[in-house]
C-alpha positions as a printed Julia matrix, in Angstrom:
150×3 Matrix{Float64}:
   2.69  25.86   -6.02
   2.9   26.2    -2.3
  -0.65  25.99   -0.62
  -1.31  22.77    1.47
  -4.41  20.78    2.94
  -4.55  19.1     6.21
  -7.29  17.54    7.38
  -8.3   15.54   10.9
 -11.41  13.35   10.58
 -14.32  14.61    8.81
 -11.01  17.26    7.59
  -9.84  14.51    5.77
 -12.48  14.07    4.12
 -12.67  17.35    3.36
  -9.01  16.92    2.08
  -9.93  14.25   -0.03
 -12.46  16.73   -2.06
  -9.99  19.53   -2.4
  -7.66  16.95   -4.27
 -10.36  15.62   -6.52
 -12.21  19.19   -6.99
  -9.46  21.76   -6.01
  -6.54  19.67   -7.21
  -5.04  22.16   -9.64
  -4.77  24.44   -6.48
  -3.72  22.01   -3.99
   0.44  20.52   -4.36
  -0.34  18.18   -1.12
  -2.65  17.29    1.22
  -1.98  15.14    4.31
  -4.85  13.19    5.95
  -5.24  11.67    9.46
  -7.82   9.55   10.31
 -10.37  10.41    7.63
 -11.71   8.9     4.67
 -13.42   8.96    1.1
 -16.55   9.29    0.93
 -17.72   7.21   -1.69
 -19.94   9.63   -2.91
 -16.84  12.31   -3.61
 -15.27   9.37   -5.6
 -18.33   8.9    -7.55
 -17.41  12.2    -9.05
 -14.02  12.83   -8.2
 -11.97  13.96  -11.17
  -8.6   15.61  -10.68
  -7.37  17.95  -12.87
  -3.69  18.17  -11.73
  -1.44  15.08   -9.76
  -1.88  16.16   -5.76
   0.31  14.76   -3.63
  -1.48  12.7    -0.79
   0.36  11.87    2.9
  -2.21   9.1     5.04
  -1.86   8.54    8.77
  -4.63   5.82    9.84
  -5.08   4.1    12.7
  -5.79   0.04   12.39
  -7.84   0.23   15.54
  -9.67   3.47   15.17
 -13.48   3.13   16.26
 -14.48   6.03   14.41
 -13.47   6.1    10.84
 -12.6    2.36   10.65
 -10.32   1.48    8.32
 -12.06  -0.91    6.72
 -14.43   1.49    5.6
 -18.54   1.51    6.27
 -21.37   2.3     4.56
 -20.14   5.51    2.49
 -16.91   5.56    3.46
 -14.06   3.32    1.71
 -11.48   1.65    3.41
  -8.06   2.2     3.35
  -7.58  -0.37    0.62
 -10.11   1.6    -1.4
  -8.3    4.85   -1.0
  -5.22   3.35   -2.47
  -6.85   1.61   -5.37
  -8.64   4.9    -5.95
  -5.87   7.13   -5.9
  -3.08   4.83   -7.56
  -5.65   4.51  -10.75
  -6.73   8.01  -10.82
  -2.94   9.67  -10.72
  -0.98   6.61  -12.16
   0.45   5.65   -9.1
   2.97   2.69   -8.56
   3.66   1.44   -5.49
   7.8    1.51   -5.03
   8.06   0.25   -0.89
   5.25  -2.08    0.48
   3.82  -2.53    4.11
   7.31  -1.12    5.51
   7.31  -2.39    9.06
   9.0    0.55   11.43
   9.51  -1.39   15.18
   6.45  -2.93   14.27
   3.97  -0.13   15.15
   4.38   1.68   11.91
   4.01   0.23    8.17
   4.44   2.74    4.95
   3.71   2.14    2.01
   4.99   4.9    -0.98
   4.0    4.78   -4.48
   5.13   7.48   -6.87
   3.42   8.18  -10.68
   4.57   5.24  -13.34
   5.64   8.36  -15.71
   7.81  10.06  -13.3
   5.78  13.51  -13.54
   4.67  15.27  -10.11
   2.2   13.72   -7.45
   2.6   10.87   -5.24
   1.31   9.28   -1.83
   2.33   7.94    1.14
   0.02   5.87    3.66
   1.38   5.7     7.53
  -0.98   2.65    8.69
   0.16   2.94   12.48
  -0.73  -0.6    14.64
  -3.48  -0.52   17.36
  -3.5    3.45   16.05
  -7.15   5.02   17.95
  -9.07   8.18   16.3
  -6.35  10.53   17.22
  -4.2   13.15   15.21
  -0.93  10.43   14.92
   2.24  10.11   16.67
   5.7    8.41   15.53
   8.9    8.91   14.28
   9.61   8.18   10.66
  13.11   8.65    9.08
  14.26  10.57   12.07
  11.5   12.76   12.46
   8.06  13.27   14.57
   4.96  12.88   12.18
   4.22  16.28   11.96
   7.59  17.71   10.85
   7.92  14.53    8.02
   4.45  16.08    7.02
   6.04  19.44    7.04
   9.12  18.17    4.72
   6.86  16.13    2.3
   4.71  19.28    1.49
   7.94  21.13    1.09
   9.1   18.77   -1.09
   5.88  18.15   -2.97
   5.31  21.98   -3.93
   4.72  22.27   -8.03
């Protein structure tokens, strides 16, 4: 009900496969600058809604986000996650003092799960920085799990 996954990177990813493999275990996972793997979607099947947090950088050199070979972009992560858990999207490309834009959807039915994607401007391959609704990055992480536990 409790037990969270953060991932940085390739941690992400890892992330990623706990919520399609592990998701019955997982309430939330939180991602920052990592991405799926498109061979974990090939065979990604949730059992349970996880909730999903998403801080990417639109100029990381790394783990681009507009994907590569294997890896899908953030636009693929959204499509793949809104249609797996029923997702709606309720706010779109938020602009915060135009470094920060969130998006939120929440599940069309109004049962558990959800996900939130931090795209942060000229954002490198780093563990993310901002404020968002009057906190730093990591405690609105902190809160979200807390307030996505089963």
């Amino acid at each position: 009900k409790r037990t969270f996954a953060v991932g940085y990177s390739n941690g992400g990813m890892f992330a990623y496969a706990l919520a399609c493999f592990r998701s019955s275990r997982f309430a939330a996972i939180g991602v920052h600058a990592g991405t799926l793997l498109e061979a974990t979607a090939e065979t990604c099947e949730p059992s349970d809604r996880t909730s999903i947090a998403v801080f990417h950088g639109t100029a990381d050199p790394v783990v681009r986000i507009s994907g590569g070979t294997g890896r899908f972009s953030l636009d693929q992560i959204i499509d793949h996650w809104t249609r797996l858990q029923g997702l709606v999207e309720q706010v779109p490309d938020e602009r915060r003092g135009g470094r920060l834009a969130t998006r939120i959807f929440r599940p069309a039915d109004a049962a558990g799960g959800g996900m939130v994607v931090h795209k942060i401007w000229g954002g490198r391959h780093v563990w993310q920085r901002f404020n968002y609704q009057g906190q730093d990055a990591d405690n609105w992480l902190w809160n979200y799990f807390l307030s996505n536990s089963r």
